Amino acid sequence: MSLARNAIAAAITVTFMLPVAAATSIETQASRANHSTTGDQSETNPFFVSAFTTPFGAVPFDRITPEHFQPAFERGMAEHESEIEVIANQAAAPTFENTIAALERSGRQLDRVSMVFFNLTSANSNEAIRAIQTEMAPRLAAHQNAVLLNPALFARVQAVYANRAGAGLSAEQVRVVERYHLQFVRAGAALDETERQRVAAISERLASLGTSFQQNLMKDTDAWVMLLDETDMTGIPAALTAAAAAEAKARGHEGKFAITLQRPSVEPFLSFSPRRDLREKAWRAWIARGDNNDAEDNKAIIAETVALRAERAKIMGYASHAEFVLEDSMAQTPEAALDLMRLVWEPALTRAKEERADMQALIDAAGGDHALQGWDWRYYAEKVRKQRFDLSQDEIRPYFQLDRFIEAQFYVAKRLFGLNFTERKDIPVYHPSVRVWEVTSRDGAHIGLFYGDYFARQGKSGGAWMSSYRVQERFDGEVTPHVVNVMNIPAPPAGQAATMSLDDAITLFHELGHGLHGLLSNVSYPSIAGTSVSRDFVEFPAQILEHYVLQPQILSQFATHVETGASLPVELQQRLIASRTFNQGFATVEYLASGFVDMDFHALSHDATMNLDVAAFEAQSLARIHLIPEIPMRHRSPHFAHIFAGGYSAGYYSYLWSEVLDSDGFDAFVETSDLFHPEVAERLHRYVFSAGNLRPPMQAYKAFRGREPVVEPLLRNRGF
Ligand SMILES: [Zn+2]
């Protein structure tokens, strides 16, 4: 049973690794409308086989059409149900083999169709896919719940768990037993019947609240538009102007220019528009999403969500939702996460105030007679950046060619882990622009397949992520991993090489880090393979790879100009590297403000959630940390989809937590003066990239680093 084979959806970032959008997919509330299954497909449905017959058993995308999914799901669920019945009701006494290994072996049909389908829902969706998703999402959730809350099955898992020490199991098998047991317990399996029913009802209600939150946010975001004339677009970069024109045309206002509340539209507008009145208008609308006291207002949903989560935690025996969530994380307690946030907060706030003073000086010098406001920050930050580093995106971009940086990331993977990537043209893909590489080891052994889907197009979700089509395992014979990286780089005109921003180049490396975490997995059991680790640890392998992009030896070799072929001049490299700590006070403060509010909401006891005034609570939370009014939270509560419609409740701190690890971890290489030091790389491979969830994360980190992580490298990298 796939307990943990979820896609890792990375949040794309503007500077460093600051998360943007809710990563976890939202289960859509089902209309149980019946999609008729399309006839008898027993001969033709590509999923109706025990293994794909393509090279390496790759997904036969060339033969899969949308009408194959529904029957494959139906059959997969039915098969899994009968497998579970057999495991739960067998007469033999519970053993690892007849219970835990049997669970690992079960649900294969369902896993296979799910992994293909849920990759397509985000990477290559369409009406047919969306209809199946609406139908299937709640049914799959109910299916999963029925397994985890099956009392006979849980009794067997519990028996194996209780006897795990004396059963002659390997260390890995013990770990797998413990993870299964924990998963059942945290789903509510150990509660009495009444409590189980209440927890199930709460989960169901929370799912529909999350859906409403997300839909309100979408409506509120889409409803607002600022239509401008060409004269209003002075100072706006050409690419944004073109996008604004296209948006206006799509909305039936050809010849006008539309600024919307989508981040890629409003954020550059705030950065480049000299029109202070228009910036204020857009900024005020942007920070008020979900908070307009109308039909799309999210505050009542937040109050109910927070109360239900606290109630569920109380039933499970915890003081708060945060304590419940963090128990199964690297941080382990809300206090540990808060300690880190507080440590970074003070220097970040101090720096943000300095940044504010720098910008005010610029305003004053230019004869402006106003104080800097929230809608001015990005605009004047750009001016200071230009003044201080003399850098513009137009100057940098031609040096960041996608193909060259794909070579660069493979070079890093080879130097660190001995991997070779060979492009294959015989593997089926779901879109002609998707590329596939076979990955082999130093000694030529097959490791797995790596898919790259790099260009933005209709039907693809925003952002970037890594996911799997097949997860590594070996307990029933060797199964090699098939992983995919998905990005949204603007496709170049036909015949031209694709270039990207520096942030995209960093994201490319980030996602390869997740990809390598999947590819290098070297465990026996699939439920603990690859990226199946805790949320505040999983970004570590991805974020440590980011550090390689701005190394002079990588830039000199791979940052070559798309037209002239010249290497990025050393002087420009230096300015680029120096500019990375610019405006980090702002970036850190807006991120952490959201992190504190997330933790405050979820640290409430059940009693304290009665009659919660969401607006007042947010204001009090921010007053406690002395947030300055010119910087709003990166995500204010009424549009904080990460925590109210995604999987990040009491977990927004995770990005910072992982950043402690990647900053400190990369220093292990820096200290040797060799960015590919073989022994450091070998430990990183052994204890992190290949180890899946074999060990608790702190144990894994210490085995790699020789000690616990320290926070100083993070502070230094952010320029504090
Ligand atoms: Zn990530």
XYZ file of C-alpha atoms and ligand atoms in Angstrom:
721
model
C 0.000 0.000 0.000
C 1.397 3.349 -0.907
C 1.342 5.191 2.375
C 3.786 7.832 1.407
C 4.286 7.931 -2.319
C 3.287 11.520 -2.806
C 4.578 14.002 -5.289
C 6.976 16.552 -3.940
C 5.641 19.803 -5.196
C 8.133 22.555 -4.779
C 7.127 26.078 -4.315
C 8.863 28.309 -6.787
C 10.644 31.245 -5.512
C 11.550 34.763 -6.258
C 14.643 35.032 -4.117
C 16.302 32.064 -2.497
C 13.753 29.455 -1.531
C 10.800 31.471 -0.439
C 7.632 29.507 -0.964
C 4.960 30.972 -3.169
C 1.911 28.858 -3.665
C 0.259 26.002 -1.873
C 2.065 22.899 -2.911
C -0.347 20.187 -2.038
C -3.143 19.427 -4.390
C -6.591 20.104 -3.126
C -9.199 17.457 -3.121
C -12.162 18.753 -4.979
C -15.531 18.277 -3.395
C -17.184 15.530 -5.325
C -20.225 15.597 -7.300
C -20.758 11.888 -7.250
C -22.038 12.071 -10.796
C -21.301 8.793 -12.385
C -18.927 8.751 -15.260
C -19.849 5.738 -17.222
C -16.981 3.397 -17.739
C -16.397 2.915 -21.389
C -17.159 -0.646 -22.227
C -14.992 -3.684 -21.716
C -11.342 -2.679 -21.812
C -9.866 -5.926 -20.559
C -7.987 -6.343 -23.832
C -7.056 -2.730 -24.518
C -6.501 -0.864 -21.243
C -2.705 -0.428 -20.874
C -3.039 -0.448 -17.079
C -4.541 -3.958 -17.082
C -1.171 -5.713 -17.004
C 1.088 -6.849 -14.195
C 3.994 -4.833 -15.631
C 4.450 -2.453 -18.562
C 6.334 -4.044 -21.465
C 8.097 -0.837 -22.593
C 11.889 -0.336 -22.206
C 12.630 -0.305 -18.441
C 8.899 -0.763 -17.793
C 8.388 2.953 -18.511
C 4.834 4.303 -18.539
C 3.363 3.659 -22.050
C 2.100 7.227 -22.482
C 1.653 6.649 -26.208
C -1.088 4.122 -25.461
C -2.847 5.792 -22.520
C -5.938 7.920 -23.144
C -8.198 9.553 -20.543
C -10.902 6.864 -20.794
C -8.437 4.306 -19.439
C -8.138 5.978 -16.030
C -11.596 5.455 -14.552
C -11.690 1.682 -15.203
C -8.103 1.355 -13.979
C -8.992 3.180 -10.763
C -12.091 1.006 -10.276
C -10.143 -2.168 -10.789
C -7.235 -0.930 -8.669
C -9.467 -0.085 -5.723
C -11.387 -3.345 -5.958
C -8.187 -5.378 -6.077
C -6.709 -3.457 -3.184
C -9.878 -3.944 -1.124
C -9.772 -7.695 -1.555
C -6.046 -7.785 -0.804
C -6.699 -5.864 2.421
C -9.542 -8.245 3.338
C -7.203 -11.214 2.917
C -4.430 -9.607 4.989
C -6.789 -8.435 7.746
C -8.809 -11.632 8.082
C -6.240 -14.396 7.609
C -6.038 -17.061 10.312
C -2.238 -17.069 10.648
C -0.733 -15.139 13.557
C 0.519 -11.658 12.559
C 4.106 -11.557 11.276
C 6.144 -8.977 9.406
C 5.859 -11.071 6.262
C 2.123 -11.811 6.300
C 1.093 -8.316 7.441
C 3.630 -5.541 6.784
C 5.328 -7.010 3.702
C 1.888 -8.019 2.443
C 0.737 -4.399 2.812
C 3.816 -3.202 0.924
C 2.923 -5.661 -1.838
C -0.748 -4.670 -2.003
C -2.429 -2.014 -4.117
C -0.007 -2.195 -7.032
C -2.608 -1.583 -9.737
C -3.938 1.385 -7.812
C -0.461 2.818 -7.216
C 0.427 2.582 -10.858
C -2.633 4.345 -12.195
C -2.528 6.915 -9.367
C 1.078 7.887 -10.011
C 0.462 8.377 -13.724
C -2.859 10.139 -13.249
C -1.843 12.583 -10.521
C 1.236 13.573 -12.455
C -0.949 14.437 -15.417
C -3.466 16.411 -13.340
C -0.729 18.949 -12.644
C 1.608 18.561 -15.627
C -0.740 18.021 -18.559
C -4.372 18.423 -17.582
C -7.503 18.953 -19.649
C -11.289 18.830 -19.239
C -11.444 15.029 -19.313
C -8.680 14.700 -16.714
C -10.297 17.328 -14.461
C -13.657 15.553 -14.568
C -12.064 12.268 -13.524
C -10.136 14.069 -10.789
C -13.317 15.596 -9.346
C -14.939 12.196 -9.326
C -11.998 10.217 -7.996
C -10.298 12.438 -5.390
C -12.877 11.971 -2.598
C -13.384 8.298 -3.434
C -9.659 7.655 -3.163
C -9.551 9.517 0.145
C -12.399 7.385 1.472
C -10.640 4.261 0.198
C -7.443 5.225 2.055
C -9.428 5.973 5.231
C -11.177 2.602 5.066
C -7.780 0.886 5.035
C -6.271 2.937 7.849
C -9.353 2.665 10.073
C -9.881 -1.084 9.524
C -9.841 -2.479 13.122
C -8.806 -6.045 12.190
C -5.952 -4.769 10.075
C -4.797 -2.346 12.756
C -4.830 -5.150 15.353
C -2.382 -7.087 13.206
C -0.131 -4.068 12.617
C -0.169 -3.447 16.356
C 0.782 -7.058 17.113
C 3.754 -6.944 14.738
C 4.748 -3.591 16.224
C 4.584 -4.929 19.804
C 6.815 -7.915 18.920
C 9.206 -6.091 16.617
C 12.227 -6.334 18.929
C 12.208 -10.128 19.279
C 11.100 -11.089 15.785
C 14.528 -11.278 14.158
C 13.818 -8.313 11.885
C 16.455 -6.198 10.161
C 16.882 -2.580 11.252
C 15.104 -1.505 8.076
C 12.175 -3.849 8.724
C 11.820 -2.479 12.251
C 11.760 1.042 10.845
C 9.068 0.051 8.309
C 6.949 -1.503 11.078
C 7.288 1.647 13.166
C 6.324 3.893 10.267
C 3.235 1.782 9.482
C 2.170 1.739 13.100
C 2.580 5.497 13.385
C 0.628 6.079 10.187
C -2.323 4.051 11.463
C -2.239 5.672 14.902
C -2.051 9.195 13.471
C -5.036 8.454 11.242
C -7.031 7.591 14.379
C -6.924 3.789 14.228
C -6.183 3.438 17.969
C -9.204 5.471 19.091
C -12.467 3.999 20.306
C -15.389 3.709 17.917
C -17.053 7.030 18.847
C -13.786 8.950 18.636
C -12.879 7.286 15.344
C -16.167 8.405 13.887
C -15.693 11.954 15.160
C -12.162 12.114 13.732
C -13.394 10.792 10.388
C -16.198 13.384 10.370
C -13.713 16.163 11.222
C -11.391 15.095 8.403
C -14.272 15.122 5.957
C -15.415 18.580 7.085
C -11.851 19.895 6.930
C -11.541 18.639 3.348
C -14.587 20.615 2.277
C -13.475 23.714 4.212
C -10.121 23.535 2.436
C -11.887 23.262 -0.909
C -14.090 26.281 -0.134
C -11.068 28.273 1.017
C -9.270 27.520 -2.227
C -12.287 28.268 -4.416
C -13.000 31.563 -2.629
C -9.386 32.567 -3.063
C -9.462 31.677 -6.744
C -12.676 33.675 -7.311
C -11.405 36.666 -5.345
C -8.125 36.640 -7.227
C -9.748 36.277 -10.632
C -12.463 38.872 -10.048
C -10.080 41.810 -9.701
C -8.430 43.376 -12.714
C -6.870 46.777 -13.386
C -7.274 47.781 -17.036
C -4.665 50.271 -18.165
C -3.806 52.281 -21.275
C -0.440 52.189 -22.961
C 0.591 55.445 -21.266
C 0.072 53.777 -17.868
C 2.598 51.079 -18.785
C 5.666 53.341 -18.890
C 8.654 51.695 -17.198
C 7.199 48.196 -17.341
C 9.504 45.579 -18.958
C 8.488 44.431 -22.423
C 7.690 40.857 -21.375
C 5.201 42.005 -18.726
C 3.640 44.541 -21.082
C 3.071 41.804 -23.656
C 1.565 39.514 -21.023
C -0.714 42.332 -19.790
C -1.881 42.992 -23.351
C -2.646 39.307 -23.890
C -4.542 39.151 -20.588
C -6.632 42.205 -21.514
C -7.439 40.698 -24.898
C -8.463 37.396 -23.289
C -10.827 39.390 -21.077
C -12.357 41.134 -24.096
C -10.475 44.438 -23.867
C -8.155 44.353 -26.833
C -5.813 47.333 -26.924
C -5.811 47.665 -23.125
C -3.394 46.220 -20.593
C -4.615 44.077 -17.679
C -2.837 43.807 -14.333
C -4.240 40.978 -12.204
C -3.684 39.708 -8.668
C -1.707 36.680 -9.888
C 1.821 36.974 -8.482
C 3.593 36.949 -11.900
C 1.441 39.954 -12.891
C 1.136 42.104 -9.778
C 4.622 41.595 -8.358
C 6.568 42.913 -11.376
C 4.034 45.733 -11.704
C 4.788 46.785 -8.118
C 8.499 46.530 -8.892
C 8.561 48.624 -12.043
C 5.568 50.958 -12.302
C 6.471 54.566 -11.498
C 2.734 55.277 -11.000
C 2.428 55.426 -7.211
C -1.391 55.706 -7.328
C -1.703 52.537 -9.414
C 0.770 50.656 -7.229
C -1.261 51.518 -4.141
C -4.475 50.357 -5.777
C -2.980 47.015 -6.846
C -1.171 46.432 -3.554
C -4.262 47.070 -1.431
C -6.325 44.648 -3.528
C -3.550 42.050 -3.438
C -3.232 41.919 0.346
C -7.022 41.892 0.792
C -7.696 38.676 -1.117
C -10.175 36.556 0.837
C -10.687 39.436 3.290
C -13.369 41.609 1.730
C -16.333 40.727 3.956
C -18.275 39.380 0.994
C -19.344 35.935 -0.216
C -15.701 34.979 -0.848
C -14.439 36.024 2.569
C -12.350 33.271 4.174
C -12.256 34.383 7.819
C -15.175 32.224 9.012
C -13.624 29.212 7.248
C -10.346 29.863 9.054
C -12.068 30.041 12.446
C -13.870 26.744 11.876
C -10.759 25.057 10.453
C -8.585 26.084 13.377
C -11.228 24.890 15.862
C -11.689 21.511 14.166
C -7.948 20.888 13.965
C -7.594 21.697 17.664
C -10.499 19.387 18.487
C -8.962 16.534 16.498
C -5.634 17.067 18.261
C -7.398 16.976 21.615
C -9.121 13.685 20.749
C -5.734 12.293 19.682
C -4.270 13.322 23.045
C -2.326 16.473 22.121
C -2.479 19.988 23.553
C -2.668 21.548 20.090
C -2.686 20.846 16.360
C 0.906 22.128 16.187
C 2.053 19.577 18.773
C 0.254 16.828 16.872
C 1.755 17.804 13.519
C 5.293 18.456 14.700
C 5.650 15.248 16.666
C 6.304 13.473 13.349
C 8.803 16.024 12.020
C 12.477 16.751 12.410
C 11.752 19.730 14.668
C 9.559 17.492 16.856
C 8.066 20.342 18.905
C 6.551 23.753 18.120
C 9.090 25.278 20.532
C 12.031 23.988 18.476
C 10.570 25.456 15.288
C 9.764 28.746 17.056
C 13.259 28.963 18.542
C 14.751 28.892 15.058
C 12.237 31.432 13.749
C 12.936 33.798 16.679
C 16.682 33.474 16.186
C 16.423 34.575 12.554
C 13.683 37.144 13.182
C 15.703 39.726 15.100
C 18.542 40.163 12.566
C 16.042 40.030 9.700
C 13.888 42.787 11.181
C 16.951 44.914 11.866
C 18.078 44.474 8.275
C 14.604 45.266 6.934
C 14.652 48.557 8.830
C 18.024 49.396 7.255
C 16.603 48.588 3.823
C 13.667 50.864 4.583
C 16.039 53.688 5.548
C 18.073 53.236 2.337
C 14.948 53.537 0.237
C 13.647 56.516 2.190
C 16.958 58.261 1.541
C 16.502 57.622 -2.168
C 12.963 59.049 -2.076
C 14.130 62.116 -0.153
C 17.091 62.703 -2.458
C 14.779 62.614 -5.461
C 12.607 65.274 -3.836
C 9.744 62.898 -3.036
C 7.713 64.260 -0.132
C 6.252 61.004 1.132
C 7.169 58.243 3.532
C 7.874 54.827 2.035
C 4.745 52.649 2.101
C 4.047 48.983 1.456
C 3.225 49.678 -2.214
C 6.559 51.479 -2.625
C 8.862 48.772 -1.280
C 9.421 46.666 -4.380
C 9.685 49.720 -6.628
C 12.405 51.427 -4.605
C 14.153 48.147 -3.847
C 14.658 47.755 -7.612
C 16.094 51.259 -7.799
C 18.551 50.577 -4.950
C 19.496 47.259 -6.548
C 20.240 48.941 -9.871
C 22.220 51.680 -8.144
C 24.244 49.341 -5.962
C 24.942 46.402 -8.276
C 24.204 47.805 -11.727
C 22.359 44.603 -12.585
C 19.378 44.121 -14.815
C 17.592 40.926 -15.748
C 18.035 41.758 -19.445
C 21.783 41.632 -19.011
C 21.845 38.312 -17.130
C 19.281 36.196 -18.908
C 21.171 35.452 -22.174
C 23.816 33.660 -20.103
C 21.342 31.236 -18.560
C 20.489 28.827 -21.379
C 18.295 25.931 -20.344
C 20.275 23.321 -22.281
C 23.585 24.498 -20.852
C 22.248 24.372 -17.310
C 20.771 20.911 -17.847
C 24.359 19.961 -18.737
C 25.554 21.817 -15.645
C 23.226 19.956 -13.293
C 24.205 16.587 -14.794
C 27.845 17.610 -14.367
C 27.214 18.273 -10.664
C 25.393 14.919 -10.284
C 28.342 13.173 -11.931
C 30.973 14.894 -9.823
C 29.072 14.291 -6.585
C 27.575 10.859 -7.127
C 29.183 9.420 -10.255
C 25.949 9.483 -12.257
C 25.746 9.541 -16.047
C 22.709 10.799 -17.973
C 22.101 9.504 -21.510
C 19.168 10.862 -23.474
C 16.757 8.200 -24.781
C 14.387 8.790 -27.666
C 12.610 5.429 -27.355
C 10.739 6.133 -24.102
C 7.099 7.219 -24.543
C 6.242 10.718 -23.269
C 2.955 12.558 -22.592
C 3.957 15.686 -24.517
C 6.448 16.068 -27.375
C 8.587 18.552 -25.425
C 9.225 16.105 -22.564
C 12.734 14.604 -22.566
C 13.935 11.364 -20.968
C 17.384 10.295 -19.813
C 18.622 6.933 -18.662
C 20.684 7.299 -15.516
C 23.600 4.944 -14.914
C 26.146 4.601 -12.146
C 29.910 5.014 -12.211
C 30.283 1.358 -13.217
C 27.574 1.536 -15.865
C 24.752 -0.097 -13.891
C 21.218 1.071 -14.676
C 19.913 3.405 -11.929
C 16.604 4.663 -13.312
C 14.872 7.062 -15.697
C 14.809 10.843 -15.419
C 12.070 12.801 -17.235
C 12.379 16.551 -17.794
C 9.297 18.640 -18.646
C 10.571 22.210 -18.696
C 8.262 24.544 -20.628
C 5.144 26.434 -19.579
C 2.005 25.518 -21.512
C -1.749 25.389 -21.094
C -2.946 22.609 -18.829
C 0.168 22.753 -16.641
C 0.020 24.081 -13.081
C 2.299 26.977 -12.150
C 5.486 26.425 -10.205
C 7.939 23.535 -10.340
C 7.988 20.129 -8.755
C 9.464 16.659 -8.734
C 7.396 13.520 -8.756
C 7.675 9.792 -9.422
C 6.172 7.308 -11.857
C 7.854 4.438 -10.117
C 9.471 4.243 -6.695
C 12.625 2.276 -5.912
C 12.340 -0.980 -3.930
C 13.957 -4.402 -3.858
C 12.260 -6.658 -1.316
C 10.493 -8.650 -4.061
C 13.118 -8.084 -6.719
C 14.852 -4.964 -7.980
C 12.582 -2.107 -9.039
C 14.374 0.990 -10.349
C 12.927 4.503 -9.946
C 11.388 6.691 -12.661
C 11.268 10.344 -11.622
C 10.205 13.581 -13.300
C 11.087 17.255 -12.917
C 8.452 19.728 -14.077
C 9.073 23.448 -14.577
C 7.427 26.461 -16.223
C 10.129 28.138 -18.273
C 8.629 30.274 -21.088
C 9.017 28.303 -24.319
C 11.319 30.057 -26.816
C 10.187 30.868 -30.375
C 10.761 27.918 -32.720
C 14.402 27.320 -33.550
C 15.764 29.456 -30.711
C 17.529 28.304 -27.547
C 15.571 28.694 -24.322
C 16.985 31.080 -21.746
C 15.824 31.555 -18.175
C 16.138 33.820 -15.182
C 18.701 33.126 -12.496
C 15.840 32.082 -10.203
C 14.755 29.493 -12.780
C 18.313 28.157 -12.974
C 18.333 27.769 -9.199
C 14.944 26.059 -9.320
C 16.265 23.678 -11.989
C 18.993 22.557 -9.589
C 16.528 22.422 -6.696
C 14.244 20.023 -8.531
C 17.154 17.877 -9.659
C 18.030 17.577 -5.957
C 14.578 16.081 -5.307
C 15.029 13.964 -8.432
C 18.343 12.552 -7.202
C 16.737 11.841 -3.825
C 14.328 9.582 -5.729
C 16.888 8.153 -8.179
C 19.601 7.301 -5.654
C 17.180 5.662 -3.226
C 18.673 2.381 -2.055
C 16.264 0.668 0.343
C 14.242 -2.540 0.348
C 10.725 -1.308 1.052
C 8.929 1.263 -1.092
C 7.065 3.015 1.735
C 10.335 4.416 3.092
C 12.044 4.991 -0.279
C 13.424 8.227 -1.708
C 11.503 11.355 -0.790
C 9.249 9.651 1.807
C 10.753 11.716 4.618
C 9.368 14.399 6.907
C 8.286 17.737 5.475
C 10.994 19.760 7.241
C 13.733 17.414 5.953
C 12.641 16.755 2.372
C 13.790 20.161 1.081
C 17.342 19.578 2.324
C 18.582 17.443 -0.618
C 16.918 19.893 -3.030
C 18.191 23.077 -1.423
C 21.770 21.863 -1.035
C 21.958 21.457 -4.835
C 20.935 25.129 -5.280
C 24.265 26.229 -3.850
C 26.098 24.960 -6.927
C 24.511 27.381 -9.409
C 26.368 30.512 -8.344
C 29.787 28.891 -7.978
C 32.407 30.529 -10.211
C 33.515 27.130 -11.551
C 29.972 26.352 -12.712
C 29.269 29.843 -14.073
C 32.556 30.001 -15.990
C 31.931 26.627 -17.578
C 28.193 26.686 -18.290
C 26.964 30.308 -18.272
C 27.624 31.091 -21.903
C 25.907 33.802 -23.909
C 23.123 32.492 -26.135
C 24.273 34.552 -29.134
C 28.007 35.072 -28.749
C 28.901 31.914 -26.813
C 31.073 34.033 -24.514
C 31.366 33.041 -20.841
C 29.761 35.220 -18.197
C 32.468 37.814 -17.418
C 34.062 37.370 -14.005
C 33.193 40.925 -13.036
C 29.517 40.279 -13.794
C 29.682 36.966 -11.897
C 30.899 38.842 -8.857
C 28.137 41.427 -9.028
C 25.594 38.662 -9.440
C 26.872 36.736 -6.425
C 27.109 39.897 -4.323
C 23.525 40.891 -5.141
C 22.078 37.673 -3.712
C 21.905 39.044 -0.167
C 20.178 42.215 -1.344
C 16.693 42.859 0.143
C 16.931 39.729 2.290
C 15.618 41.661 5.285
C 12.330 42.133 3.446
C 12.207 38.580 2.062
C 12.924 36.994 5.429
C 10.558 39.216 7.381
C 7.571 38.667 5.069
C 8.192 34.890 5.121
C 8.663 34.647 8.906
C 5.635 36.829 9.665
C 3.524 34.189 7.908
C 5.397 31.465 9.777
C 4.654 32.983 13.183
C 0.959 33.480 12.435
C 0.706 29.878 11.174
C 2.240 28.601 14.387
C 0.123 30.871 16.597
C -3.166 29.711 15.048
C -2.204 26.076 15.427
C -0.764 26.326 18.928
C -4.250 27.128 20.288
C -5.898 24.615 22.577
C -9.387 23.492 21.628
C -10.924 25.713 24.305
C -9.036 28.754 23.040
C -10.492 28.356 19.540
C -14.054 29.143 20.630
C -15.366 32.350 18.988
C -12.040 33.087 17.361
C -11.836 36.589 15.833
C -9.485 35.851 12.952
C -8.643 39.450 12.013
C -7.888 40.441 15.606
C -5.896 37.270 16.182
C -3.685 37.925 13.164
C -3.136 41.544 14.240
C -2.180 40.499 17.791
C 0.173 37.836 16.512
C 1.971 40.388 14.311
C 2.057 43.012 17.090
C 3.889 40.517 19.310
C 6.758 40.262 16.818
C 6.736 44.047 16.106
C 6.256 43.631 12.379
C 6.752 46.952 10.559
C 3.687 48.140 8.611
C 5.584 48.558 5.305
C 5.973 44.750 5.076
C 2.802 42.661 5.103
C 2.859 38.917 5.694
C 3.914 37.048 2.556
C 0.537 35.293 2.782
C -2.077 36.980 4.997
C -4.393 34.499 6.741
C -7.419 34.920 4.399
C -5.288 33.828 1.419
C -2.751 31.582 3.180
C -3.555 28.521 1.078
C -0.437 26.648 2.243
C -1.967 26.225 5.685
C -5.725 26.462 5.100
C -6.035 24.611 1.794
C -2.742 22.750 1.548
C -0.570 20.442 3.577
C 1.531 23.000 5.444
C -0.469 23.755 8.611
C 1.939 24.322 11.503
C 4.607 23.646 8.887
C 5.349 26.882 7.047
C 8.597 27.014 9.057
C 9.826 23.945 7.110
C 11.519 25.954 4.370
C 13.645 27.778 6.915
C 14.340 24.584 8.824
C 15.616 22.882 5.685
C 17.648 25.991 4.897
C 19.557 25.571 8.162
C 20.474 22.087 6.942
C 21.413 23.029 3.385
C 23.483 26.040 4.458
C 25.306 24.087 7.147
C 25.501 20.995 4.954
C 27.003 22.821 1.977
C 29.621 24.249 4.319
C 30.886 20.679 4.758
C 32.104 20.962 1.152
C 33.276 24.561 1.496
C 35.406 23.640 4.523
C 37.386 21.169 2.370
C 37.883 23.778 -0.402
C 36.461 21.143 -2.750
C 32.820 21.507 -3.789
C 32.826 17.862 -4.840
C 34.976 16.447 -2.045
C 34.666 12.651 -2.503
C 34.350 11.708 1.169
C 31.809 14.412 1.974
C 29.868 13.457 -1.153
C 29.996 9.807 -0.177
C 28.500 10.543 3.259
C 25.848 12.789 1.698
C 24.980 9.951 -0.662
C 24.961 7.249 1.988
C 23.002 8.970 4.742
C 20.763 11.370 2.826
C 20.321 10.821 -0.921
C 20.167 7.023 -0.855
C 18.697 6.529 2.602
C 15.008 7.408 2.203
C 13.384 7.206 5.625
C 15.725 4.531 7.028
C 16.545 6.749 10.022
C 14.990 9.655 11.871
C 16.117 12.819 10.024
C 18.349 14.255 12.766
C 20.180 10.940 12.977
C 20.631 10.960 9.195
C 21.925 14.521 9.229
C 24.384 13.856 12.042
C 25.693 10.760 10.282
C 26.375 12.941 7.229
C 27.772 15.998 8.996
C 29.353 14.439 12.067
C 27.399 16.799 14.327
C 24.063 18.578 14.658
C 23.435 21.485 12.264
C 24.245 25.059 13.302
C 22.382 28.148 12.164
C 25.308 30.523 11.492
C 25.798 29.527 7.827
C 22.139 30.357 7.117
C 22.505 33.777 8.767
C 25.669 34.418 6.785
C 24.112 33.312 3.474
C 21.185 35.653 4.024
C 23.649 38.422 4.809
C 22.711 38.856 8.486
Zn 11.477 21.463 -3.062
